[in-house]
Amino acid sequence: TVRSFSNEAMNIVYVVYPMPDPYWLPFQVYPPTDGSIWVADYGNANRVDRVNPTTGKTEVYPVPCPSAGGIHSAEVGPDGSVWFAEQGCNRVARIDPRTGKVTQYQAPYLPGKQWGLRGGSKHDSHPMLVDGKLYVFSSGGPATRLDPATGKFTPIAGIPDSYDVYEDKVSGNLWFTDISTNGTLREVDPKTLKIILDFAPSVDPANFRSHRIAIDPTGIVWVTCRGDRVCRLDPKTKAFKEFTPLGPNKSDYAIGIDQEGKIWYSMSDLDELQRLDPDTGRMVEYPFPYPEITMRKFWFYEGRMWWASPANGVVGYFYLAKNSMHAAK
């Protein structure tokens, strides 16, 4: 399908960092909050990369795993360590950037499940301080909280499976998405591990699936949902609204919010981005410089939206240039 783009869409600027190894599959990238770009490999390479955003130089941190580790995410924690989830080995792990040491924490498997299968595996991990103590919350089956001091994983009751985990900076609560059939969107108190809100829309709840998530500065929750919609939830009023993306193939995946409060989401089957104005419902389609967009998660940081594309072996960021007539790469 050939899509046409407006003149307005030509002011998008892409900056990319090609990965140096052809076996590298950058599934997610974490922006340089500590001065480095951290990249999670989802393939057989079993490593996390540290990229210097100025020089492009890459440091490699090998991650021991008997087969494909399936490193799904990487995120810098409040302790300065880099925490990541290993889907293939069902682990949560930590990199000490000062020493390069990799420490792995083995999560228990569900009864009857083997390693390498999705059931029981870890997807994303989010480190945060709870009453001054560091914990790492992980999505997967089940969702868990890891105490790094003891290595103990505590299941979060009521979340047998989940995909994304995200912190609401306004309330301090956590959100877990679930792309399973009958999967709901859940808000969790990180102190008590109690579910505050277990949400599915009143219309066709059986087909509701929440995938990737972003939360705006006012606490409004945005998710790519049902596989063909962008959804908005006000946790306080429970007001829920769906937006249908443009184009013939509805395949929204990654989602993020920019400094103007506009919602960005990737369209996997159309190889493009779209930007939604939540106040008016207006959407703009933007080109992507590669085929097979495969963006999985957005992180907005200092005016730039950071992303990874495993199919193309690149990571980078994009932004809108003012008064620009052409896209840059």
Coordinates of C-alpha atoms in Angstrom, one line a residue:
T1 CA 0.0 0.0 0.0
V2 CA 1.4 3.4 -1.0
R3 CA 0.6 6.2 1.3
S4 CA 0.9 9.9 0.5
F5 CA 2.1 12.4 3.0
S6 CA 1.2 16.1 3.4
N7 CA 3.7 19.0 3.3
E8 CA 3.1 19.3 7.0
A9 CA 4.5 15.8 7.5
M10 CA 7.8 16.7 5.8
N11 CA 9.2 18.5 8.9
I12 CA 10.0 15.3 10.8
V13 CA 13.7 14.8 11.5
Y14 CA 15.2 11.4 12.2
V15 CA 18.6 10.8 13.8
V16 CA 19.7 7.2 13.7
Y17 CA 22.5 5.0 15.2
P18 CA 23.1 1.8 13.2
M19 CA 24.0 -1.2 15.4
P20 CA 27.5 -2.5 14.5
D21 CA 26.5 -6.2 14.4
P22 CA 24.2 -7.8 11.8
Y23 CA 22.8 -10.1 14.5
W24 CA 21.7 -7.2 16.7
L25 CA 18.0 -6.9 17.2
P26 CA 17.4 -3.7 19.1
F27 CA 14.0 -4.3 20.7
Q28 CA 13.8 -1.2 23.0
V29 CA 16.0 1.8 23.6
Y30 CA 16.3 3.9 26.7
P31 CA 17.1 7.6 26.2
P32 CA 20.4 9.1 27.6
T33 CA 19.1 10.2 31.0
D34 CA 22.6 9.2 32.4
G35 CA 24.5 10.3 29.3
S36 CA 24.3 6.9 27.5
I37 CA 21.8 5.2 25.2
W38 CA 20.9 1.8 26.5
V39 CA 19.7 -0.8 24.0
A40 CA 18.1 -4.2 24.7
D41 CA 18.8 -7.0 22.2
Y42 CA 15.9 -9.4 21.6
G43 CA 17.7 -12.0 19.5
N44 CA 20.4 -14.6 20.0
A45 CA 23.2 -12.1 20.7
N46 CA 22.3 -12.1 24.4
R47 CA 23.6 -8.6 25.2
V48 CA 22.8 -5.1 26.2
D49 CA 24.5 -2.3 24.3
R50 CA 25.6 1.1 25.6
V51 CA 25.9 3.8 22.9
N52 CA 27.6 7.1 23.2
P53 CA 25.1 9.6 21.7
T54 CA 27.9 11.9 20.6
T55 CA 30.4 9.5 19.0
G56 CA 28.1 6.5 18.3
K57 CA 30.7 4.2 20.0
T58 CA 29.2 1.1 21.4
E59 CA 30.1 -0.9 24.5
V60 CA 28.8 -4.5 24.8
Y61 CA 27.6 -6.2 28.0
P62 CA 27.2 -10.0 27.5
V63 CA 24.2 -11.6 29.2
P64 CA 24.6 -15.3 30.0
C65 CA 21.6 -17.4 28.8
P66 CA 21.6 -21.0 27.5
S67 CA 19.7 -19.9 24.3
A68 CA 18.1 -16.7 23.0
G69 CA 17.7 -14.4 26.1
G70 CA 15.0 -12.3 24.4
I71 CA 16.0 -9.2 26.3
H72 CA 12.8 -7.2 26.0
S73 CA 13.7 -3.9 27.7
A74 CA 16.3 -1.9 29.5
E75 CA 15.8 1.0 31.9
V76 CA 18.1 3.1 34.1
G77 CA 17.0 3.0 37.7
P78 CA 17.2 5.5 40.6
D79 CA 20.4 3.7 41.8
G80 CA 22.2 4.4 38.5
S81 CA 22.1 0.7 37.5
V82 CA 20.5 -0.5 34.3
W83 CA 17.7 -3.0 34.8
F84 CA 16.4 -5.2 32.1
A85 CA 14.0 -8.2 31.5
E86 CA 15.0 -11.5 29.8
Q87 CA 12.0 -13.0 28.3
G88 CA 13.7 -16.2 27.1
C89 CA 15.4 -17.0 30.4
N90 CA 12.6 -15.6 32.7
R91 CA 15.0 -13.3 34.5
V92 CA 15.4 -9.8 35.7
A93 CA 19.0 -8.5 35.5
R94 CA 21.2 -5.6 36.5
I95 CA 24.2 -3.9 34.9
D96 CA 26.5 -1.9 37.1
P97 CA 27.9 0.7 34.6
R98 CA 30.9 1.4 36.8
T99 CA 32.2 -2.2 36.8
G100 CA 30.4 -3.7 33.9
K101 CA 29.1 -6.5 36.1
V102 CA 25.9 -8.2 35.1
T103 CA 23.8 -9.7 38.0
Q104 CA 20.8 -11.9 37.1
Y105 CA 17.8 -12.8 39.2
Q106 CA 16.0 -16.0 38.3
A107 CA 12.2 -15.8 38.5
P108 CA 10.2 -19.0 39.2
Y109 CA 8.3 -20.6 36.3
L110 CA 4.7 -21.4 36.4
P111 CA 3.9 -25.1 36.9
G112 CA 4.3 -27.0 33.7
K113 CA 6.0 -24.2 31.8
Q114 CA 9.5 -24.5 30.3
W115 CA 12.1 -21.8 29.8
G116 CA 11.8 -19.9 26.5
L117 CA 8.1 -20.0 26.5
R118 CA 6.0 -16.8 27.0
G119 CA 4.1 -18.3 29.9
G120 CA 5.9 -17.2 33.1
S121 CA 8.5 -15.1 31.2
K122 CA 9.5 -11.5 32.0
H123 CA 8.7 -8.8 29.5
D124 CA 9.5 -5.3 30.8
S125 CA 11.1 -4.3 34.1
H126 CA 10.7 -0.9 35.9
P127 CA 12.9 0.0 38.8
M128 CA 11.6 2.5 41.4
L129 CA 12.0 3.5 45.0
V130 CA 9.2 2.6 47.4
D131 CA 9.5 4.3 50.7
G132 CA 13.2 4.7 50.0
K133 CA 13.8 1.1 49.0
L134 CA 14.6 -0.1 45.6
Y135 CA 12.2 -2.6 43.9
V136 CA 12.0 -3.8 40.3
F137 CA 8.5 -4.4 39.0
S138 CA 8.2 -6.7 36.0
S139 CA 5.4 -7.5 33.6
G140 CA 5.0 -11.0 32.4
G141 CA 3.2 -14.0 33.7
P142 CA 2.6 -13.3 36.5
A143 CA 3.4 -9.6 37.1
T144 CA 5.9 -9.5 40.0
R145 CA 7.9 -7.2 42.3
L146 CA 11.6 -8.1 42.8
D147 CA 13.5 -7.2 46.0
P148 CA 17.1 -7.0 44.8
A149 CA 18.3 -7.2 48.3
T150 CA 16.9 -10.7 48.8
G151 CA 16.4 -11.9 45.2
K152 CA 12.7 -12.6 46.1
F153 CA 10.0 -12.2 43.5
T154 CA 6.5 -11.5 44.8
P155 CA 3.6 -12.1 42.5
I156 CA 1.0 -9.4 42.2
A157 CA -2.3 -11.0 42.9
G158 CA -4.9 -10.6 40.2
I159 CA -2.4 -10.1 37.3
P160 CA -1.7 -13.6 35.9
D161 CA -0.3 -12.2 32.7
S162 CA 0.8 -8.7 31.5
Y163 CA 2.8 -7.0 28.8
D164 CA 3.9 -3.5 29.6
V165 CA 4.6 -1.9 33.0
Y166 CA 4.6 1.9 33.4
E167 CA 4.9 4.3 36.3
D168 CA 2.4 7.2 36.7
K169 CA 4.7 10.1 37.8
V170 CA 1.7 12.0 39.1
S171 CA 0.2 9.4 41.5
G172 CA 3.3 7.1 41.9
N173 CA 1.2 4.1 41.0
L174 CA 2.0 1.5 38.4
W175 CA 0.1 0.4 35.4
F176 CA 0.2 -3.0 33.7
T177 CA -1.2 -3.7 30.2
D178 CA -2.4 -7.1 29.0
I179 CA -2.7 -8.1 25.3
S180 CA -4.4 -11.4 26.1
T181 CA -8.0 -12.1 25.2
N182 CA -10.1 -10.5 27.9
G183 CA -7.0 -8.7 29.0
T184 CA -7.6 -5.6 31.2
L185 CA -5.7 -2.5 32.1
R186 CA -4.7 -2.5 35.7
E187 CA -3.5 0.2 38.1
V188 CA -1.5 -1.1 41.1
D189 CA -0.3 0.4 44.4
P190 CA 3.5 -0.3 44.5
K191 CA 3.5 -0.3 48.3
T192 CA 0.6 -2.7 49.0
L193 CA 0.7 -4.5 45.6
K194 CA -3.1 -4.2 45.6
I195 CA -5.0 -3.5 42.4
I196 CA -6.6 -0.1 42.5
L197 CA -8.3 -0.3 39.1
D198 CA -9.0 -3.3 36.9
F199 CA -10.4 -1.7 33.7
A200 CA -12.2 -2.9 30.6
P201 CA -14.6 -0.7 28.6
S202 CA -18.3 -1.4 29.0
V203 CA -18.7 -1.8 25.2
D204 CA -17.3 -5.2 24.0
P205 CA -15.0 -5.8 27.0
A206 CA -14.2 -9.3 25.8
N207 CA -12.3 -7.9 22.8
F208 CA -10.4 -5.2 24.8
R209 CA -6.6 -5.7 24.8
S210 CA -4.2 -3.1 26.1
H211 CA -0.7 -3.1 24.6
R212 CA 1.7 -0.2 25.0
I213 CA 1.1 2.6 27.4
A214 CA 1.9 6.3 28.1
I215 CA 0.6 8.7 30.7
D216 CA 0.4 12.4 30.3
P217 CA 1.4 15.0 33.0
T218 CA -2.2 15.2 34.2
G219 CA -2.5 11.4 34.8
I220 CA -4.5 10.6 31.7
V221 CA -3.7 7.1 30.4
W222 CA -3.1 6.4 26.7
V223 CA -2.7 2.9 25.3
T224 CA -2.6 1.2 21.9
C225 CA -5.5 -1.2 22.3
R226 CA -7.6 -3.8 20.5
G227 CA -4.8 -3.8 17.9
D228 CA -6.6 -1.2 15.9
R229 CA -7.4 1.7 18.2
V230 CA -5.7 4.4 20.4
C231 CA -7.5 4.6 23.7
R232 CA -7.7 7.3 26.4
L233 CA -8.7 6.6 30.0
D234 CA -9.3 9.1 32.8
P235 CA -8.6 6.9 35.9
K236 CA -10.5 9.3 38.2
T237 CA -13.8 9.5 36.2
K238 CA -13.4 6.2 34.3
A239 CA -14.2 8.2 31.1
F240 CA -13.0 6.1 28.2
K241 CA -12.6 7.1 24.5
E242 CA -11.3 5.4 21.4
F243 CA -9.6 6.9 18.4
T244 CA -9.3 5.0 15.1
P245 CA -6.0 5.6 13.3
L246 CA -5.8 6.6 9.7
G247 CA -5.2 4.1 6.9
P248 CA -6.5 0.7 5.7
N249 CA -4.4 -1.5 8.1
K250 CA -4.9 -0.7 11.8
S251 CA -1.8 -1.8 13.5
D252 CA -0.7 0.7 16.1
Y253 CA 2.0 -0.4 18.5
A254 CA 4.4 2.0 20.2
I255 CA 2.9 5.1 21.8
G256 CA 4.3 8.3 23.4
I257 CA 3.4 11.8 24.3
D258 CA 5.4 14.9 23.2
Q259 CA 5.9 18.3 24.9
E260 CA 2.8 19.7 23.3
G261 CA 0.6 16.9 24.6
K262 CA 0.1 15.3 21.2
I263 CA 0.0 11.5 21.0
W264 CA 2.4 9.7 18.7
Y265 CA 2.0 6.0 17.7
S266 CA 3.7 3.7 15.2
M267 CA 1.7 1.8 12.5
S268 CA 3.4 -1.5 11.9
D269 CA 1.6 -2.5 8.8
L270 CA 1.8 0.9 7.1
D271 CA 5.5 1.6 8.0
E272 CA 4.6 5.1 9.2
L273 CA 4.0 7.2 12.3
Q274 CA 0.8 9.1 13.2
R275 CA 0.3 12.1 15.5
L276 CA -3.0 12.7 17.3
D277 CA -4.3 16.0 18.7
P278 CA -6.4 14.7 21.6
D279 CA -8.4 18.0 21.8
T280 CA -9.6 18.0 18.2
G281 CA -9.1 14.3 17.1
R282 CA -7.0 15.5 14.1
M283 CA -4.4 13.0 12.9
V284 CA -1.3 13.5 10.7
E285 CA 0.6 10.7 9.0
Y286 CA 4.4 10.9 8.9
P287 CA 6.8 8.8 6.8
F288 CA 9.4 6.5 8.3
P289 CA 12.8 6.1 6.5
Y290 CA 12.9 2.3 6.4
P291 CA 10.6 -0.6 5.5
E292 CA 9.4 -2.8 8.4
I293 CA 9.0 -0.1 11.0
T294 CA 8.8 -2.6 14.0
M295 CA 8.9 0.1 16.6
R296 CA 8.0 -1.3 20.0
K297 CA 8.2 1.4 22.6
F298 CA 8.6 5.2 22.7
W299 CA 10.5 7.2 25.4
F300 CA 10.1 11.0 25.2
Y301 CA 13.1 12.9 26.6
E302 CA 14.3 16.5 26.2
G303 CA 12.2 17.2 23.1
R304 CA 13.0 13.9 21.3
M305 CA 11.1 10.7 20.9
W306 CA 13.4 7.8 21.2
W307 CA 12.8 4.5 19.5
A308 CA 14.3 1.2 18.2
S309 CA 13.6 -0.8 15.1
P310 CA 14.8 -4.4 15.4
A311 CA 14.0 -5.2 11.7
N312 CA 16.3 -2.5 10.6
G313 CA 19.0 -2.8 13.3
V314 CA 18.9 0.9 14.2
V315 CA 18.0 3.0 17.2
G316 CA 17.5 6.7 17.3
Y317 CA 15.1 9.6 17.9
F318 CA 12.8 11.9 15.9
Y319 CA 11.4 15.4 16.4
L320 CA 9.5 18.0 14.4
A321 CA 11.7 20.9 13.0
K322 CA 10.1 24.3 12.9
N323 CA 9.9 25.9 9.4
S324 CA 11.5 22.9 7.8
M325 CA 10.5 21.8 4.4
H326 CA 12.2 18.4 4.2
A327 CA 12.8 15.4 6.4
A328 CA 16.3 14.7 7.6
K329 CA 17.8 11.3 8.3

